[in-house]
Each structure stands twice: as C-alpha cells, then as structure tokens.
Amino acid sequence: MAQLILLNKPFHTLSQFSDDKGRQTLREFVPVPGVYPAGRLDWDSEGLLLLTDDGALQARISDPRFHLPKTYLVQVEGKPGEHELQKLRQGITLKDGPCRPAQVEAVKAPDLWPRHPPVRTRKTVTDSWLKLTIDEGRNRQVRRMTAAIGHPTLRLVRWQIGDWDLTGLAPGKWRSMAVHAPKAPAARQRRPRRPAGGPRPKTSGRR
C-alpha cells in the first residue's frame, strides 16, 4: 500500500518543499517526511495537489502518458459563448501544438473560499466561470487555452484529479489515505544475441 496525501494548495505557494527565494512552500502545510508531489500546480493557482511516498504511483498520476483527467474551476474575463467553448472541445492549437479535446461547460460561480489577495476585476468587464477537464499537463495549459479563445484566466482552482477531489478541504488542509500502489511494469526479457556466423537456434512448429 502507498500513502497518498490530498492537499488544498493555497494561492502563492510553490509545489515543492524548499525555495531559496523565501517563497511559501509545501513545508508550511505538510509536515510528513518521505512524500513528494505527484505533478505540479502553478504558484498562482490553487486547489488539489497530490503527494505520495510511492514512486510508481507518483509516475502514474503525473506522467501524461496515462491521461489522468484533471478538472478545474476557472474564473475568466468576459463570458465565453458556445462558439468559443466548442473550440476547446474540439482541441485548440497553442504555440506548442494542438491540445487534446477538453470537456468544458459554463457554470454558476462556485461556493469557494475567499482568495487572498482577492482577484482583481474591472468594473466595466464582466467575468464568468467554467468547469474544464483536460487529460494533459502542459505548462500553464489551462491559462493559455482560455487566453487563446479571448478570455484570460483570473482565478484557477484545480478541483479533481482522477477519482480524488477537494471535498471538505479548506486551503492549506490535507488528508491522507492508503491506496494500492501500481505494479511496476515487468522488464522485457531480451533474447541472447546469436554470435556472428553462428548457427540459428532451432524452432518448433510452423511460422
């Protein structure tokens, strides 16, 4: 069994345990030795960050090959229409290539904790919320996706990763659970190389 920690990472906190610039890190919230973040969450983003003491589980969560879905609550500037949202559903193209199709819908403002400092909004420009799910993990991907459709992100909260979510966790709080660690893939057995000019091994049956 592996230890898995679900942390609600506060705003302006690094997804690491040390920083030579004196910024707020995970050390201030998770006094548990031997656990490491499975993936990252940007310094200026909030929400669910998973930590574990198992390397195979860490890779299964963070490696983009496994396409683990991640759901975000995103406050954006303006109010995207269906045409803009459909671009995200079809897979919008960013500077580093096309994105996989996202699940996205407009939602009412969620009942979240206040952010400190609060989001700066403009009185002359409305804002709205999206619920967006992706199964990739590019650098600042969600922010770049909303900017690409003309609606910059104002606040970004990761609510869910796979089957794990933030239910009941205030900022800076965490809970721990034991989960089955994934088995490491068996190493492929390599056939011994035949010496140059040597006889071929005998085989049985037809090819």
JSON list of C-alpha atoms in Angstrom, two decimals:
[
{"chain": "A", "resi": 1, "resn": "MET", "atom": "CA", "xyz": [0.00, 0.00, 0.00]},
{"chain": "A", "resi": 2, "resn": "ALA", "atom": "CA", "xyz": [1.12, 3.53, -0.75]},
{"chain": "A", "resi": 3, "resn": "GLN", "atom": "CA", "xyz": [0.45, 6.71, 1.19]},
{"chain": "A", "resi": 4, "resn": "LEU", "atom": "CA", "xyz": [-1.47, 9.35, -0.73]},
{"chain": "A", "resi": 5, "resn": "ILE", "atom": "CA", "xyz": [-1.97, 12.88, 0.59]},
{"chain": "A", "resi": 6, "resn": "LEU", "atom": "CA", "xyz": [-4.63, 15.22, -0.80]},
{"chain": "A", "resi": 7, "resn": "LEU", "atom": "CA", "xyz": [-3.67, 18.86, -0.17]},
{"chain": "A", "resi": 8, "resn": "ASN", "atom": "CA", "xyz": [-5.62, 22.00, -0.96]},
{"chain": "A", "resi": 9, "resn": "LYS", "atom": "CA", "xyz": [-2.65, 24.09, -2.06]},
{"chain": "A", "resi": 10, "resn": "PRO", "atom": "CA", "xyz": [-3.14, 27.76, -1.21]},
{"chain": "A", "resi": 11, "resn": "PHE", "atom": "CA", "xyz": [-2.59, 30.62, -3.65]},
{"chain": "A", "resi": 12, "resn": "HIS", "atom": "CA", "xyz": [1.04, 31.80, -3.94]},
{"chain": "A", "resi": 13, "resn": "THR", "atom": "CA", "xyz": [2.51, 28.52, -2.70]},
{"chain": "A", "resi": 14, "resn": "LEU", "atom": "CA", "xyz": [5.18, 26.55, -4.55]},
{"chain": "A", "resi": 15, "resn": "SER", "atom": "CA", "xyz": [4.61, 22.85, -5.30]},
{"chain": "A", "resi": 16, "resn": "GLN", "atom": "CA", "xyz": [7.87, 21.92, -3.57]},
{"chain": "A", "resi": 17, "resn": "PHE", "atom": "CA", "xyz": [9.32, 21.74, -0.08]},
{"chain": "A", "resi": 18, "resn": "SER", "atom": "CA", "xyz": [12.10, 24.32, -0.32]},
{"chain": "A", "resi": 19, "resn": "ASP", "atom": "CA", "xyz": [12.85, 27.61, -2.04]},
{"chain": "A", "resi": 20, "resn": "ASP", "atom": "CA", "xyz": [15.98, 29.74, -2.00]},
{"chain": "A", "resi": 21, "resn": "LYS", "atom": "CA", "xyz": [13.94, 32.91, -2.54]},
{"chain": "A", "resi": 22, "resn": "GLY", "atom": "CA", "xyz": [11.91, 32.62, 0.66]},
{"chain": "A", "resi": 23, "resn": "ARG", "atom": "CA", "xyz": [8.57, 31.94, -1.00]},
{"chain": "A", "resi": 24, "resn": "GLN", "atom": "CA", "xyz": [5.86, 29.88, 0.66]},
{"chain": "A", "resi": 25, "resn": "THR", "atom": "CA", "xyz": [6.29, 26.13, 0.10]},
{"chain": "A", "resi": 26, "resn": "LEU", "atom": "CA", "xyz": [4.61, 22.82, 0.97]},
{"chain": "A", "resi": 27, "resn": "ARG", "atom": "CA", "xyz": [6.79, 22.55, 4.08]},
{"chain": "A", "resi": 28, "resn": "GLU", "atom": "CA", "xyz": [4.48, 25.00, 5.84]},
{"chain": "A", "resi": 29, "resn": "PHE", "atom": "CA", "xyz": [1.44, 22.76, 5.34]},
{"chain": "A", "resi": 30, "resn": "VAL", "atom": "CA", "xyz": [2.53, 19.10, 5.07]},
{"chain": "A", "resi": 31, "resn": "PRO", "atom": "CA", "xyz": [4.84, 18.04, 7.94]},
{"chain": "A", "resi": 32, "resn": "VAL", "atom": "CA", "xyz": [5.08, 14.48, 6.62]},
{"chain": "A", "resi": 33, "resn": "PRO", "atom": "CA", "xyz": [8.52, 13.03, 5.78]},
{"chain": "A", "resi": 34, "resn": "GLY", "atom": "CA", "xyz": [9.12, 10.96, 2.69]},
{"chain": "A", "resi": 35, "resn": "VAL", "atom": "CA", "xyz": [6.29, 12.23, 0.47]},
{"chain": "A", "resi": 36, "resn": "TYR", "atom": "CA", "xyz": [6.71, 14.07, -2.81]},
{"chain": "A", "resi": 37, "resn": "PRO", "atom": "CA", "xyz": [4.34, 15.92, -5.16]},
{"chain": "A", "resi": 38, "resn": "ALA", "atom": "CA", "xyz": [2.83, 13.86, -7.97]},
{"chain": "A", "resi": 39, "resn": "GLY", "atom": "CA", "xyz": [2.78, 16.58, -10.60]},
{"chain": "A", "resi": 40, "resn": "ARG", "atom": "CA", "xyz": [2.71, 20.33, -10.14]},
{"chain": "A", "resi": 41, "resn": "LEU", "atom": "CA", "xyz": [0.30, 23.17, -9.60]},
{"chain": "A", "resi": 42, "resn": "ASP", "atom": "CA", "xyz": [1.45, 26.67, -10.51]},
{"chain": "A", "resi": 43, "resn": "TRP", "atom": "CA", "xyz": [2.44, 29.15, -7.79]},
{"chain": "A", "resi": 44, "resn": "ASP", "atom": "CA", "xyz": [-0.51, 31.38, -8.71]},
{"chain": "A", "resi": 45, "resn": "SER", "atom": "CA", "xyz": [-3.05, 28.53, -8.91]},
{"chain": "A", "resi": 46, "resn": "GLU", "atom": "CA", "xyz": [-4.98, 26.92, -6.07]},
{"chain": "A", "resi": 47, "resn": "GLY", "atom": "CA", "xyz": [-6.51, 23.58, -5.29]},
{"chain": "A", "resi": 48, "resn": "LEU", "atom": "CA", "xyz": [-5.78, 19.89, -5.33]},
{"chain": "A", "resi": 49, "resn": "LEU", "atom": "CA", "xyz": [-2.20, 18.69, -5.20]},
{"chain": "A", "resi": 50, "resn": "LEU", "atom": "CA", "xyz": [-1.43, 15.02, -4.64]},
{"chain": "A", "resi": 51, "resn": "LEU", "atom": "CA", "xyz": [1.65, 13.80, -2.76]},
{"chain": "A", "resi": 52, "resn": "THR", "atom": "CA", "xyz": [2.80, 10.22, -2.26]},
{"chain": "A", "resi": 53, "resn": "ASP", "atom": "CA", "xyz": [5.66, 8.12, -0.89]},
{"chain": "A", "resi": 54, "resn": "ASP", "atom": "CA", "xyz": [5.48, 5.66, -3.80]},
{"chain": "A", "resi": 55, "resn": "GLY", "atom": "CA", "xyz": [7.43, 6.27, -7.00]},
{"chain": "A", "resi": 56, "resn": "ALA", "atom": "CA", "xyz": [5.23, 4.11, -9.22]},
{"chain": "A", "resi": 57, "resn": "LEU", "atom": "CA", "xyz": [2.08, 5.89, -8.01]},
{"chain": "A", "resi": 58, "resn": "GLN", "atom": "CA", "xyz": [3.76, 9.27, -8.44]},
{"chain": "A", "resi": 59, "resn": "ALA", "atom": "CA", "xyz": [4.53, 8.39, -12.08]},
{"chain": "A", "resi": 60, "resn": "ARG", "atom": "CA", "xyz": [1.03, 7.04, -12.73]},
{"chain": "A", "resi": 61, "resn": "ILE", "atom": "CA", "xyz": [-0.51, 10.32, -11.54]},
{"chain": "A", "resi": 62, "resn": "SER", "atom": "CA", "xyz": [1.93, 12.77, -13.13]},
{"chain": "A", "resi": 63, "resn": "ASP", "atom": "CA", "xyz": [3.03, 11.08, -16.36]},
{"chain": "A", "resi": 64, "resn": "PRO", "atom": "CA", "xyz": [0.97, 12.48, -19.27]},
{"chain": "A", "resi": 65, "resn": "ARG", "atom": "CA", "xyz": [1.06, 9.06, -20.97]},
{"chain": "A", "resi": 66, "resn": "PHE", "atom": "CA", "xyz": [-1.67, 7.86, -18.60]},
{"chain": "A", "resi": 67, "resn": "HIS", "atom": "CA", "xyz": [-4.06, 10.75, -19.46]},
{"chain": "A", "resi": 68, "resn": "LEU", "atom": "CA", "xyz": [-5.42, 11.07, -15.93]},
{"chain": "A", "resi": 69, "resn": "PRO", "atom": "CA", "xyz": [-8.27, 13.61, -16.11]},
{"chain": "A", "resi": 70, "resn": "LYS", "atom": "CA", "xyz": [-7.92, 16.83, -14.13]},
{"chain": "A", "resi": 71, "resn": "THR", "atom": "CA", "xyz": [-10.90, 19.12, -13.51]},
{"chain": "A", "resi": 72, "resn": "TYR", "atom": "CA", "xyz": [-10.54, 22.86, -12.92]},
{"chain": "A", "resi": 73, "resn": "LEU", "atom": "CA", "xyz": [-12.89, 25.64, -11.87]},
{"chain": "A", "resi": 74, "resn": "VAL", "atom": "CA", "xyz": [-11.81, 28.63, -13.91]},
{"chain": "A", "resi": 75, "resn": "GLN", "atom": "CA", "xyz": [-12.83, 32.25, -13.47]},
{"chain": "A", "resi": 76, "resn": "VAL", "atom": "CA", "xyz": [-12.33, 34.05, -16.77]},
{"chain": "A", "resi": 77, "resn": "GLU", "atom": "CA", "xyz": [-12.64, 37.59, -18.01]},
{"chain": "A", "resi": 78, "resn": "GLY", "atom": "CA", "xyz": [-15.81, 38.06, -20.06]},
{"chain": "A", "resi": 79, "resn": "LYS", "atom": "CA", "xyz": [-18.39, 35.43, -20.87]},
{"chain": "A", "resi": 80, "resn": "PRO", "atom": "CA", "xyz": [-17.37, 32.83, -23.48]},
{"chain": "A", "resi": 81, "resn": "GLY", "atom": "CA", "xyz": [-20.09, 31.76, -25.89]},
{"chain": "A", "resi": 82, "resn": "GLU", "atom": "CA", "xyz": [-20.73, 28.31, -27.26]},
{"chain": "A", "resi": 83, "resn": "HIS", "atom": "CA", "xyz": [-18.59, 29.07, -30.29]},
{"chain": "A", "resi": 84, "resn": "GLU", "atom": "CA", "xyz": [-15.54, 29.74, -28.10]},
{"chain": "A", "resi": 85, "resn": "LEU", "atom": "CA", "xyz": [-16.21, 26.75, -25.87]},
{"chain": "A", "resi": 86, "resn": "GLN", "atom": "CA", "xyz": [-16.54, 24.48, -28.89]},
{"chain": "A", "resi": 87, "resn": "LYS", "atom": "CA", "xyz": [-13.00, 25.37, -29.89]},
{"chain": "A", "resi": 88, "resn": "LEU", "atom": "CA", "xyz": [-11.80, 23.92, -26.59]},
{"chain": "A", "resi": 89, "resn": "ARG", "atom": "CA", "xyz": [-13.96, 20.82, -27.02]},
{"chain": "A", "resi": 90, "resn": "GLN", "atom": "CA", "xyz": [-12.51, 20.20, -30.46]},
{"chain": "A", "resi": 91, "resn": "GLY", "atom": "CA", "xyz": [-8.92, 20.68, -29.31]},
{"chain": "A", "resi": 92, "resn": "ILE", "atom": "CA", "xyz": [-7.48, 24.15, -29.66]},
{"chain": "A", "resi": 93, "resn": "THR", "atom": "CA", "xyz": [-3.97, 24.67, -31.03]},
{"chain": "A", "resi": 94, "resn": "LEU", "atom": "CA", "xyz": [-1.40, 26.50, -28.91]},
{"chain": "A", "resi": 95, "resn": "LYS", "atom": "CA", "xyz": [2.13, 27.58, -29.77]},
{"chain": "A", "resi": 96, "resn": "ASP", "atom": "CA", "xyz": [3.49, 24.20, -28.68]},
{"chain": "A", "resi": 97, "resn": "GLY", "atom": "CA", "xyz": [0.96, 22.24, -30.74]},
{"chain": "A", "resi": 98, "resn": "PRO", "atom": "CA", "xyz": [-2.66, 21.07, -30.68]},
{"chain": "A", "resi": 99, "resn": "CYS", "atom": "CA", "xyz": [-4.35, 20.21, -27.40]},
{"chain": "A", "resi": 100, "resn": "ARG", "atom": "CA", "xyz": [-6.40, 17.11, -26.85]},
{"chain": "A", "resi": 101, "resn": "PRO", "atom": "CA", "xyz": [-10.17, 17.81, -26.73]},
{"chain": "A", "resi": 102, "resn": "ALA", "atom": "CA", "xyz": [-11.32, 19.24, -23.40]},
{"chain": "A", "resi": 103, "resn": "GLN", "atom": "CA", "xyz": [-14.60, 18.87, -21.56]},
{"chain": "A", "resi": 104, "resn": "VAL", "atom": "CA", "xyz": [-15.86, 22.35, -20.76]},
{"chain": "A", "resi": 105, "resn": "GLU", "atom": "CA", "xyz": [-19.10, 24.00, -19.71]},
{"chain": "A", "resi": 106, "resn": "ALA", "atom": "CA", "xyz": [-20.18, 27.35, -18.31]},
{"chain": "A", "resi": 107, "resn": "VAL", "atom": "CA", "xyz": [-21.21, 27.11, -14.63]},
{"chain": "A", "resi": 108, "resn": "LYS", "atom": "CA", "xyz": [-22.52, 29.36, -11.90]},
{"chain": "A", "resi": 109, "resn": "ALA", "atom": "CA", "xyz": [-19.96, 30.95, -9.59]},
{"chain": "A", "resi": 110, "resn": "PRO", "atom": "CA", "xyz": [-18.91, 28.12, -7.23]},
{"chain": "A", "resi": 111, "resn": "ASP", "atom": "CA", "xyz": [-19.06, 28.43, -3.46]},
{"chain": "A", "resi": 112, "resn": "LEU", "atom": "CA", "xyz": [-15.30, 28.67, -2.88]},
{"chain": "A", "resi": 113, "resn": "TRP", "atom": "CA", "xyz": [-13.16, 30.09, -0.09]},
{"chain": "A", "resi": 114, "resn": "PRO", "atom": "CA", "xyz": [-12.07, 33.74, -0.47]},
{"chain": "A", "resi": 115, "resn": "ARG", "atom": "CA", "xyz": [-8.73, 34.18, -2.17]},
{"chain": "A", "resi": 116, "resn": "HIS", "atom": "CA", "xyz": [-6.04, 36.29, -0.52]},
{"chain": "A", "resi": 117, "resn": "PRO", "atom": "CA", "xyz": [-5.28, 38.64, -2.14]},
{"chain": "A", "resi": 118, "resn": "PRO", "atom": "CA", "xyz": [-8.63, 38.80, -3.93]},
{"chain": "A", "resi": 119, "resn": "VAL", "atom": "CA", "xyz": [-8.96, 38.60, -7.69]},
{"chain": "A", "resi": 120, "resn": "ARG", "atom": "CA", "xyz": [-8.62, 42.00, -9.38]},
{"chain": "A", "resi": 121, "resn": "THR", "atom": "CA", "xyz": [-11.56, 42.57, -11.69]},
{"chain": "A", "resi": 122, "resn": "ARG", "atom": "CA", "xyz": [-12.61, 45.52, -13.84]},
{"chain": "A", "resi": 123, "resn": "LYS", "atom": "CA", "xyz": [-15.97, 47.16, -13.21]},
{"chain": "A", "resi": 124, "resn": "THR", "atom": "CA", "xyz": [-16.52, 47.63, -16.93]},
{"chain": "A", "resi": 125, "resn": "VAL", "atom": "CA", "xyz": [-15.81, 43.99, -17.82]},
{"chain": "A", "resi": 126, "resn": "THR", "atom": "CA", "xyz": [-17.89, 41.09, -16.58]},
{"chain": "A", "resi": 127, "resn": "ASP", "atom": "CA", "xyz": [-16.42, 37.74, -15.54]},
{"chain": "A", "resi": 128, "resn": "SER", "atom": "CA", "xyz": [-17.74, 34.19, -15.52]},
{"chain": "A", "resi": 129, "resn": "TRP", "atom": "CA", "xyz": [-16.83, 30.63, -14.50]},
{"chain": "A", "resi": 130, "resn": "LEU", "atom": "CA", "xyz": [-16.04, 27.49, -16.45]},
{"chain": "A", "resi": 131, "resn": "LYS", "atom": "CA", "xyz": [-15.69, 23.88, -15.41]},
{"chain": "A", "resi": 132, "resn": "LEU", "atom": "CA", "xyz": [-12.92, 22.45, -17.56]},
{"chain": "A", "resi": 133, "resn": "THR", "atom": "CA", "xyz": [-11.43, 18.95, -17.68]},
{"chain": "A", "resi": 134, "resn": "ILE", "atom": "CA", "xyz": [-8.25, 18.03, -19.53]},
{"chain": "A", "resi": 135, "resn": "ASP", "atom": "CA", "xyz": [-6.07, 14.91, -19.56]},
{"chain": "A", "resi": 136, "resn": "GLU", "atom": "CA", "xyz": [-2.78, 16.63, -20.37]},
{"chain": "A", "resi": 137, "resn": "GLY", "atom": "CA", "xyz": [-0.33, 18.54, -18.23]},
{"chain": "A", "resi": 138, "resn": "ARG", "atom": "CA", "xyz": [1.46, 21.18, -20.26]},
{"chain": "A", "resi": 139, "resn": "ASN", "atom": "CA", "xyz": [2.96, 24.25, -18.65]},
{"chain": "A", "resi": 140, "resn": "ARG", "atom": "CA", "xyz": [0.17, 26.71, -17.73]},
{"chain": "A", "resi": 141, "resn": "GLN", "atom": "CA", "xyz": [-2.07, 24.94, -20.19]},
{"chain": "A", "resi": 142, "resn": "VAL", "atom": "CA", "xyz": [-5.50, 25.99, -18.90]},
{"chain": "A", "resi": 143, "resn": "ARG", "atom": "CA", "xyz": [-4.50, 29.66, -18.75]},
{"chain": "A", "resi": 144, "resn": "ARG", "atom": "CA", "xyz": [-3.16, 29.52, -22.29]},
{"chain": "A", "resi": 145, "resn": "MET", "atom": "CA", "xyz": [-6.30, 27.75, -23.52]},
{"chain": "A", "resi": 146, "resn": "THR", "atom": "CA", "xyz": [-8.69, 30.38, -22.17]},
{"chain": "A", "resi": 147, "resn": "ALA", "atom": "CA", "xyz": [-6.46, 33.19, -23.42]},
{"chain": "A", "resi": 148, "resn": "ALA", "atom": "CA", "xyz": [-6.49, 31.61, -26.88]},
{"chain": "A", "resi": 149, "resn": "ILE", "atom": "CA", "xyz": [-10.27, 31.99, -27.07]},
{"chain": "A", "resi": 150, "resn": "GLY", "atom": "CA", "xyz": [-10.07, 35.60, -25.89]},
{"chain": "A", "resi": 151, "resn": "HIS", "atom": "CA", "xyz": [-10.97, 35.11, -22.21]},
{"chain": "A", "resi": 152, "resn": "PRO", "atom": "CA", "xyz": [-7.94, 35.36, -19.90]},
{"chain": "A", "resi": 153, "resn": "THR", "atom": "CA", "xyz": [-8.00, 33.37, -16.67]},
{"chain": "A", "resi": 154, "resn": "LEU", "atom": "CA", "xyz": [-8.49, 35.40, -13.49]},
{"chain": "A", "resi": 155, "resn": "ARG", "atom": "CA", "xyz": [-8.57, 32.56, -10.97]},
{"chain": "A", "resi": 156, "resn": "LEU", "atom": "CA", "xyz": [-7.71, 28.88, -11.38]},
{"chain": "A", "resi": 157, "resn": "VAL", "atom": "CA", "xyz": [-8.70, 26.17, -8.89]},
{"chain": "A", "resi": 158, "resn": "ARG", "atom": "CA", "xyz": [-7.94, 22.52, -9.55]},
{"chain": "A", "resi": 159, "resn": "TRP", "atom": "CA", "xyz": [-10.83, 20.62, -8.04]},
{"chain": "A", "resi": 160, "resn": "GLN", "atom": "CA", "xyz": [-10.28, 17.00, -9.04]},
{"chain": "A", "resi": 161, "resn": "ILE", "atom": "CA", "xyz": [-7.60, 14.58, -10.26]},
{"chain": "A", "resi": 162, "resn": "GLY", "atom": "CA", "xyz": [-8.91, 11.19, -11.35]},
{"chain": "A", "resi": 163, "resn": "ASP", "atom": "CA", "xyz": [-11.22, 9.99, -8.56]},
{"chain": "A", "resi": 164, "resn": "TRP", "atom": "CA", "xyz": [-9.78, 12.32, -5.90]},
{"chain": "A", "resi": 165, "resn": "ASP", "atom": "CA", "xyz": [-11.24, 15.76, -5.20]},
{"chain": "A", "resi": 166, "resn": "LEU", "atom": "CA", "xyz": [-11.17, 18.65, -2.73]},
{"chain": "A", "resi": 167, "resn": "THR", "atom": "CA", "xyz": [-14.43, 17.92, -0.92]},
{"chain": "A", "resi": 168, "resn": "GLY", "atom": "CA", "xyz": [-14.12, 19.03, 2.72]},
{"chain": "A", "resi": 169, "resn": "LEU", "atom": "CA", "xyz": [-10.63, 20.52, 2.40]},
{"chain": "A", "resi": 170, "resn": "ALA", "atom": "CA", "xyz": [-10.01, 24.18, 3.24]},
{"chain": "A", "resi": 171, "resn": "PRO", "atom": "CA", "xyz": [-6.91, 25.91, 1.84]},
{"chain": "A", "resi": 172, "resn": "GLY", "atom": "CA", "xyz": [-3.74, 24.57, 3.47]},
{"chain": "A", "resi": 173, "resn": "LYS", "atom": "CA", "xyz": [-5.52, 21.48, 4.83]},
{"chain": "A", "resi": 174, "resn": "TRP", "atom": "CA", "xyz": [-4.86, 17.88, 3.81]},
{"chain": "A", "resi": 175, "resn": "ARG", "atom": "CA", "xyz": [-5.95, 14.33, 4.40]},
{"chain": "A", "resi": 176, "resn": "SER", "atom": "CA", "xyz": [-4.08, 11.07, 3.99]},
{"chain": "A", "resi": 177, "resn": "MET", "atom": "CA", "xyz": [-5.20, 7.68, 2.74]},
{"chain": "A", "resi": 178, "resn": "ALA", "atom": "CA", "xyz": [-3.69, 4.32, 1.88]},
{"chain": "A", "resi": 179, "resn": "VAL", "atom": "CA", "xyz": [-4.09, 3.21, -1.73]},
{"chain": "A", "resi": 180, "resn": "HIS", "atom": "CA", "xyz": [-2.91, 0.23, -3.72]},
{"chain": "A", "resi": 181, "resn": "ALA", "atom": "CA", "xyz": [0.39, 1.05, -5.36]},
{"chain": "A", "resi": 182, "resn": "PRO", "atom": "CA", "xyz": [0.53, 0.23, -9.08]},
{"chain": "A", "resi": 183, "resn": "LYS", "atom": "CA", "xyz": [2.80, -2.63, -10.04]},
{"chain": "A", "resi": 184, "resn": "ALA", "atom": "CA", "xyz": [5.93, -1.66, -11.85]},
{"chain": "A", "resi": 185, "resn": "PRO", "atom": "CA", "xyz": [5.92, -2.99, -15.43]},
{"chain": "A", "resi": 186, "resn": "ALA", "atom": "CA", "xyz": [7.89, -6.19, -15.82]},
{"chain": "A", "resi": 187, "resn": "ALA", "atom": "CA", "xyz": [11.15, -5.79, -17.66]},
{"chain": "A", "resi": 188, "resn": "ARG", "atom": "CA", "xyz": [11.08, -7.24, -21.15]},
{"chain": "A", "resi": 189, "resn": "GLN", "atom": "CA", "xyz": [13.17, -10.35, -21.39]},
{"chain": "A", "resi": 190, "resn": "ARG", "atom": "CA", "xyz": [15.74, -9.96, -24.14]},
{"chain": "A", "resi": 191, "resn": "ARG", "atom": "CA", "xyz": [16.80, -12.91, -26.23]},
{"chain": "A", "resi": 192, "resn": "PRO", "atom": "CA", "xyz": [20.52, -13.66, -26.18]},
{"chain": "A", "resi": 193, "resn": "ARG", "atom": "CA", "xyz": [22.23, -12.39, -29.30]},
{"chain": "A", "resi": 194, "resn": "ARG", "atom": "CA", "xyz": [23.45, -15.02, -31.78]},
{"chain": "A", "resi": 195, "resn": "PRO", "atom": "CA", "xyz": [27.18, -14.85, -32.39]},
{"chain": "A", "resi": 196, "resn": "ALA", "atom": "CA", "xyz": [28.08, -13.59, -35.85]},
{"chain": "A", "resi": 197, "resn": "GLY", "atom": "CA", "xyz": [28.23, -16.51, -38.26]},
{"chain": "A", "resi": 198, "resn": "GLY", "atom": "CA", "xyz": [26.91, -18.95, -35.66]},
{"chain": "A", "resi": 199, "resn": "PRO", "atom": "CA", "xyz": [24.07, -21.42, -36.27]},
{"chain": "A", "resi": 200, "resn": "ARG", "atom": "CA", "xyz": [20.48, -20.23, -35.94]},
{"chain": "A", "resi": 201, "resn": "PRO", "atom": "CA", "xyz": [18.58, -21.67, -32.97]},
{"chain": "A", "resi": 202, "resn": "LYS", "atom": "CA", "xyz": [16.19, -24.48, -33.78]},
{"chain": "A", "resi": 203, "resn": "THR", "atom": "CA", "xyz": [12.49, -23.65, -33.67]},
{"chain": "A", "resi": 204, "resn": "SER", "atom": "CA", "xyz": [9.49, -25.91, -33.42]},
{"chain": "A", "resi": 205, "resn": "GLY", "atom": "CA", "xyz": [6.25, -25.56, -35.31]},
{"chain": "A", "resi": 206, "resn": "ARG", "atom": "CA", "xyz": [5.45, -23.53, -38.36]},
{"chain": "A", "resi": 207, "resn": "ARG", "atom": "CA", "xyz": [5.88, -19.81, -38.76]}
]
